[in-house]
Amino acid sequence: HQVFKMKKIPGTDIIPYRFKPNSSQKKRMGKGKPPLYYNFNFFDGLPEYHRVGSTEMFVAFELQIGLEAEVNGLRKNHLSYEEGRILKAQPLLKESKEKSNEDDAITISAPSFLNEKLEIDDDLKLITSVLEGNFSNCEYRALDQKKIIGKGTTPIAPQRLCLNNKRLNIWADLNKAVVLDGPFELDPSRRYSVDSTGLKMANRIENISVGLFAYVGPYMVQISALLLAIRHAKEVFLIKPGVNFLTMESISMLPPKCD
């Protein structure tokens, strides 16, 4: 809601939200000297929303501004600081990286094709550890079930920007996106998980993208989507019990305070 009310820089999609001295300037400022290096944080049109399992985050951009000599002087040690800041926010990634460093300390002589296989296995282990870590703490207790049967509506253009699909926002601006059904009311004080959702098409329309979206405040978030190519079935499922066909996750949580 706060970002939605922020003003853009005229003639751009840039929404500034913070301008502050870089943390490297603390000692200098402590001596009463003015900072020589600043961070300018902004959104590009909207706060991009990303979610993996139970980890949810909004993505912004950062532009670092300062005297050339000050910036060049920090290049030598600032990279490790930025890496540490990222790993502090992503403990699963930090654990995987530390384990990888331990494995690198053991030298193994093997044919090139075996090394390639080991690299692929490492990538799969990283992906698996992140997903398992996100879902291991998801102990949601089912309080109720809500079944929604849509009847379809007269196609209308989306009225809200999507936080995690900028392509949809472009299509809507070009009058190439429509709402086929809904919206349906939900209680924003409760947390929802989509067990199954699909649609039936009386007339087979090919080469289109269809999706499920949730309203969150003044924006909307894409929950699942499919590209329907030629010869698709008349009844299409975006989510089935145990799998979201967009994210390939077993849980399809709606964002908090979704209405």
Short mmCIF file of C-alpha atoms in Angstrom, two decimals:
data_model
loop_
_atom_site.label_atom_id
_atom_site.label_comp_id
_atom_site.label_asym_id
_atom_site.label_seq_id
_atom_site.Cartn_x
_atom_site.Cartn_y
_atom_site.Cartn_z
CA HIS A 1 0.00 0.00 0.00
CA GLN A 2 2.83 2.41 0.84
CA VAL A 3 4.63 1.79 -2.46
CA PHE A 4 1.37 2.19 -4.38
CA LYS A 5 1.06 5.74 -2.98
CA MET A 6 4.67 6.69 -3.79
CA LYS A 7 5.26 9.06 -6.70
CA LYS A 8 7.39 8.23 -9.74
CA ILE A 9 10.20 10.42 -11.01
CA PRO A 10 8.54 12.44 -13.83
CA GLY A 11 8.94 10.82 -17.25
CA THR A 12 10.10 7.47 -15.78
CA ASP A 13 8.80 4.36 -14.00
CA ILE A 14 11.32 4.81 -11.17
CA ILE A 15 9.78 4.89 -7.67
CA PRO A 16 12.46 6.08 -5.20
CA TYR A 17 12.02 4.91 -1.61
CA ARG A 18 15.38 5.41 0.13
CA PHE A 19 18.53 7.50 -0.22
CA LYS A 20 21.13 7.02 2.51
CA PRO A 21 24.89 6.99 3.11
CA ASN A 22 26.58 3.67 2.35
CA SER A 23 27.42 1.62 5.47
CA SER A 24 31.11 1.99 4.63
CA GLN A 25 30.84 5.67 5.62
CA LYS A 26 30.03 5.07 9.32
CA LYS A 27 33.58 5.74 10.57
CA ARG A 28 33.88 8.88 8.46
CA MET A 29 30.53 10.20 9.67
CA GLY A 30 31.48 9.32 13.26
CA LYS A 31 34.34 11.82 12.94
CA GLY A 32 31.91 14.51 11.81
CA LYS A 33 32.92 14.30 8.13
CA PRO A 34 30.33 14.23 5.31
CA PRO A 35 29.75 10.88 3.52
CA LEU A 36 31.31 10.36 0.10
CA TYR A 37 29.31 7.31 -0.92
CA TYR A 38 25.49 6.86 -1.04
CA ASN A 39 22.91 4.14 -1.78
CA PHE A 40 19.87 5.06 -3.89
CA ASN A 41 17.14 2.38 -3.63
CA PHE A 42 14.17 2.32 -5.99
CA PHE A 43 11.46 0.19 -7.60
CA ASP A 44 11.05 -0.13 -11.36
CA GLY A 45 7.34 0.56 -11.77
CA LEU A 46 6.31 -1.72 -8.90
CA PRO A 47 7.83 -3.88 -6.11
CA GLU A 48 8.55 -7.24 -7.80
CA TYR A 49 7.31 -10.17 -5.70
CA HIS A 50 9.13 -13.52 -5.56
CA ARG A 51 8.30 -16.63 -3.56
CA VAL A 52 9.89 -20.06 -3.17
CA GLY A 53 8.07 -22.29 -0.70
CA SER A 54 7.58 -20.28 2.48
CA THR A 55 10.24 -17.70 1.57
CA GLU A 56 8.66 -14.49 0.26
CA MET A 57 10.48 -11.33 -0.76
CA PHE A 58 10.07 -8.07 -2.65
CA VAL A 59 12.86 -7.08 -5.01
CA ALA A 60 14.14 -3.53 -5.43
CA PHE A 61 17.13 -1.97 -7.18
CA GLU A 62 20.14 -0.21 -5.70
CA LEU A 63 22.30 2.42 -7.36
CA GLN A 64 25.53 3.27 -5.53
CA ILE A 65 26.67 6.87 -5.96
CA GLY A 66 29.97 8.33 -4.82
CA LEU A 67 33.36 9.81 -5.68
CA GLU A 68 35.30 7.61 -8.09
CA ALA A 69 38.27 7.24 -5.74
CA GLU A 70 35.96 6.19 -2.87
CA VAL A 71 34.13 3.63 -5.02
CA ASN A 72 37.35 2.15 -6.42
CA GLY A 73 38.81 1.90 -2.93
CA LEU A 74 35.86 -0.20 -1.76
CA ARG A 75 35.99 -2.61 -4.72
CA LYS A 76 38.78 -4.52 -2.97
CA ASN A 77 36.77 -5.54 0.11
CA HIS A 78 33.13 -4.54 -0.54
CA LEU A 79 32.35 -7.66 -2.57
CA SER A 80 32.81 -9.91 0.46
CA TYR A 81 30.55 -7.57 2.49
CA GLU A 82 27.76 -7.75 -0.11
CA GLU A 83 28.12 -11.53 -0.30
CA GLY A 84 27.91 -11.81 3.47
CA ARG A 85 24.79 -9.65 3.55
CA ILE A 86 23.07 -11.89 0.97
CA LEU A 87 24.07 -15.11 2.72
CA LYS A 88 22.88 -13.75 6.07
CA ALA A 89 19.39 -13.37 4.58
CA GLN A 90 19.53 -16.82 2.92
CA PRO A 91 20.85 -19.31 5.52
CA LEU A 92 20.09 -22.32 3.30
CA LEU A 93 22.21 -20.87 0.52
CA LYS A 94 24.98 -20.08 3.03
CA GLU A 95 24.96 -23.66 4.33
CA SER A 96 25.11 -25.06 0.80
CA LYS A 97 27.99 -22.72 -0.15
CA GLU A 98 29.99 -23.68 2.95
CA LYS A 99 29.45 -27.36 2.16
CA SER A 100 30.56 -26.74 -1.43
CA ASN A 101 33.75 -25.03 -0.21
CA GLU A 102 34.52 -28.08 1.96
CA ASP A 103 34.08 -30.37 -1.04
CA ASP A 104 36.37 -28.15 -3.15
CA ALA A 105 39.14 -28.71 -0.62
CA ILE A 106 39.18 -32.42 -1.59
CA THR A 107 40.97 -32.86 -4.92
CA ILE A 108 39.54 -35.55 -7.17
CA SER A 109 41.11 -36.75 -10.40
CA ALA A 110 38.41 -37.90 -12.79
CA PRO A 111 37.53 -37.82 -16.52
CA SER A 112 35.85 -34.63 -17.79
CA PHE A 113 32.45 -36.29 -18.28
CA LEU A 114 32.49 -37.38 -14.63
CA ASN A 115 33.32 -33.83 -13.52
CA GLU A 116 30.37 -32.54 -15.56
CA LYS A 117 28.09 -35.08 -13.87
CA LEU A 118 29.36 -34.02 -10.45
CA GLU A 119 28.61 -30.36 -11.27
CA ILE A 120 25.05 -31.26 -12.35
CA ASP A 121 24.56 -33.30 -9.17
CA ASP A 122 25.75 -30.33 -7.09
CA ASP A 123 23.21 -28.05 -8.81
CA LEU A 124 20.40 -30.54 -8.14
CA LYS A 125 21.45 -30.88 -4.50
CA LEU A 126 21.37 -27.08 -4.10
CA ILE A 127 17.90 -26.79 -5.64
CA THR A 128 16.62 -29.71 -3.55
CA SER A 129 18.05 -28.32 -0.30
CA VAL A 130 16.44 -24.93 -0.88
CA LEU A 131 13.03 -26.43 -1.68
CA GLU A 132 13.14 -28.95 1.15
CA GLY A 133 14.26 -26.26 3.57
CA ASN A 134 11.39 -24.01 2.58
CA PHE A 135 8.79 -26.74 2.93
CA SER A 136 10.13 -28.51 6.04
CA ASN A 137 8.73 -25.78 8.30
CA CYS A 138 5.36 -25.53 6.54
CA GLU A 139 3.15 -27.10 9.18
CA TYR A 140 -0.19 -25.57 8.27
CA ARG A 141 -3.32 -26.94 9.94
CA ALA A 142 -6.40 -27.09 7.73
CA LEU A 143 -9.18 -25.11 9.41
CA ASP A 144 -11.69 -25.16 6.60
CA GLN A 145 -12.18 -25.77 2.90
CA LYS A 146 -13.62 -23.33 0.38
CA LYS A 147 -14.88 -24.44 -3.01
CA ILE A 148 -15.33 -21.80 -5.70
CA ILE A 149 -17.19 -22.59 -8.91
CA GLY A 150 -16.79 -19.83 -11.46
CA LYS A 151 -19.37 -19.12 -14.13
CA GLY A 152 -17.27 -16.92 -16.36
CA THR A 153 -17.72 -13.21 -16.91
CA THR A 154 -17.67 -10.81 -19.80
CA PRO A 155 -13.94 -10.44 -20.56
CA ILE A 156 -12.56 -7.20 -19.11
CA ALA A 157 -9.06 -5.77 -19.01
CA PRO A 158 -7.06 -6.27 -15.76
CA GLN A 159 -7.40 -3.22 -13.50
CA ARG A 160 -4.34 -3.96 -11.34
CA LEU A 161 -0.62 -4.34 -11.99
CA CYS A 162 0.88 -7.80 -11.42
CA LEU A 163 3.83 -7.94 -9.01
CA ASN A 164 5.50 -11.06 -10.42
CA ASN A 165 4.66 -11.03 -14.13
CA LYS A 166 5.70 -7.83 -15.90
CA ARG A 167 4.86 -9.41 -19.25
CA LEU A 168 1.20 -9.49 -18.22
CA ASN A 169 1.33 -5.76 -17.42
CA ILE A 170 2.64 -5.09 -20.93
CA TRP A 171 -0.07 -7.27 -22.49
CA ALA A 172 -2.75 -5.46 -20.47
CA ASP A 173 -1.40 -2.09 -21.64
CA LEU A 174 -1.64 -3.36 -25.25
CA ASN A 175 -5.22 -4.64 -24.69
CA LYS A 176 -4.03 -8.23 -25.11
CA ALA A 177 -5.02 -9.52 -21.63
CA VAL A 178 -8.48 -10.07 -20.13
CA VAL A 179 -10.03 -11.34 -16.90
CA LEU A 180 -12.14 -14.43 -17.69
CA ASP A 181 -13.68 -14.99 -14.25
CA GLY A 182 -13.86 -13.51 -10.77
CA PRO A 183 -12.90 -11.81 -8.61
CA PHE A 184 -13.99 -14.06 -5.73
CA GLU A 185 -14.04 -12.82 -2.15
CA LEU A 186 -11.63 -14.24 0.46
CA ASP A 187 -11.13 -13.40 4.12
CA PRO A 188 -7.83 -11.43 4.30
CA SER A 189 -7.34 -12.46 7.95
CA ARG A 190 -6.88 -16.11 6.90
CA ARG A 191 -4.11 -17.84 4.95
CA TYR A 192 -5.11 -19.84 1.88
CA SER A 193 -3.49 -22.66 -0.07
CA VAL A 194 -4.87 -23.65 -3.49
CA ASP A 195 -5.40 -27.42 -3.69
CA SER A 196 -6.74 -27.58 -7.23
CA THR A 197 -7.89 -25.20 -9.95
CA GLY A 198 -8.80 -25.58 -13.60
CA LEU A 199 -11.06 -24.32 -16.35
CA LYS A 200 -13.25 -25.68 -19.14
CA MET A 201 -13.32 -24.06 -22.55
CA ALA A 202 -16.42 -24.35 -24.72
CA ASN A 203 -14.39 -23.21 -27.73
CA ARG A 204 -10.82 -24.39 -28.07
CA ILE A 205 -8.55 -21.34 -28.27
CA GLU A 206 -4.93 -22.09 -29.07
CA ASN A 207 -1.60 -20.41 -28.29
CA ILE A 208 -2.78 -18.43 -25.29
CA SER A 209 -1.53 -18.14 -21.72
CA VAL A 210 -4.03 -18.64 -18.87
CA GLY A 211 -3.36 -18.14 -15.19
CA LEU A 212 -4.67 -17.90 -11.64
CA PHE A 213 -4.11 -14.57 -9.89
CA ALA A 214 -4.70 -13.29 -6.36
CA TYR A 215 -5.58 -9.74 -5.32
CA VAL A 216 -3.24 -8.33 -2.66
CA GLY A 217 -3.91 -4.75 -1.68
CA PRO A 218 -3.89 -2.58 -4.82
CA TYR A 219 -1.91 -5.17 -6.81
CA MET A 220 -2.28 -8.79 -7.95
CA VAL A 221 0.07 -11.79 -7.84
CA GLN A 222 0.31 -14.69 -10.29
CA ILE A 223 -0.16 -18.04 -8.53
CA SER A 224 -0.01 -20.39 -11.51
CA ALA A 225 -0.14 -20.28 -15.31
CA LEU A 226 0.02 -22.46 -18.41
CA LEU A 227 0.66 -21.84 -22.08
CA LEU A 228 -2.05 -23.59 -24.08
CA ALA A 229 -0.62 -24.61 -27.43
CA ILE A 230 -2.40 -26.48 -30.22
CA ARG A 231 -4.61 -29.51 -29.49
CA HIS A 232 -4.95 -28.89 -25.76
CA ALA A 233 -7.74 -30.54 -23.74
CA LYS A 234 -11.08 -28.77 -23.22
CA GLU A 235 -10.56 -29.00 -19.45
CA VAL A 236 -7.22 -27.61 -18.30
CA PHE A 237 -5.73 -27.75 -14.79
CA LEU A 238 -3.29 -25.11 -13.54
CA ILE A 239 -2.93 -26.75 -10.14
CA LYS A 240 -3.63 -30.33 -9.08
CA PRO A 241 -3.23 -31.79 -5.59
CA GLY A 242 0.50 -32.03 -5.00
CA VAL A 243 1.75 -29.97 -7.95
CA ASN A 244 1.61 -26.40 -9.27
CA PHE A 245 2.32 -26.64 -13.01
CA LEU A 246 4.02 -23.22 -13.09
CA THR A 247 6.32 -23.40 -10.07
CA MET A 248 6.47 -27.23 -9.85
CA GLU A 249 5.99 -26.89 -6.09
CA SER A 250 3.76 -29.12 -4.00
CA ILE A 251 2.20 -26.19 -2.08
CA SER A 252 0.43 -23.26 -3.75
CA MET A 253 0.14 -20.65 -1.02
CA LEU A 254 -1.66 -17.37 -1.60
CA PRO A 255 0.12 -14.28 -0.26
CA PRO A 256 -0.80 -13.03 3.24
CA LYS A 257 -3.85 -10.71 3.48
CA CYS A 258 -5.10 -11.86 0.10
CA ASP A 259 -8.70 -10.73 -0.43
#
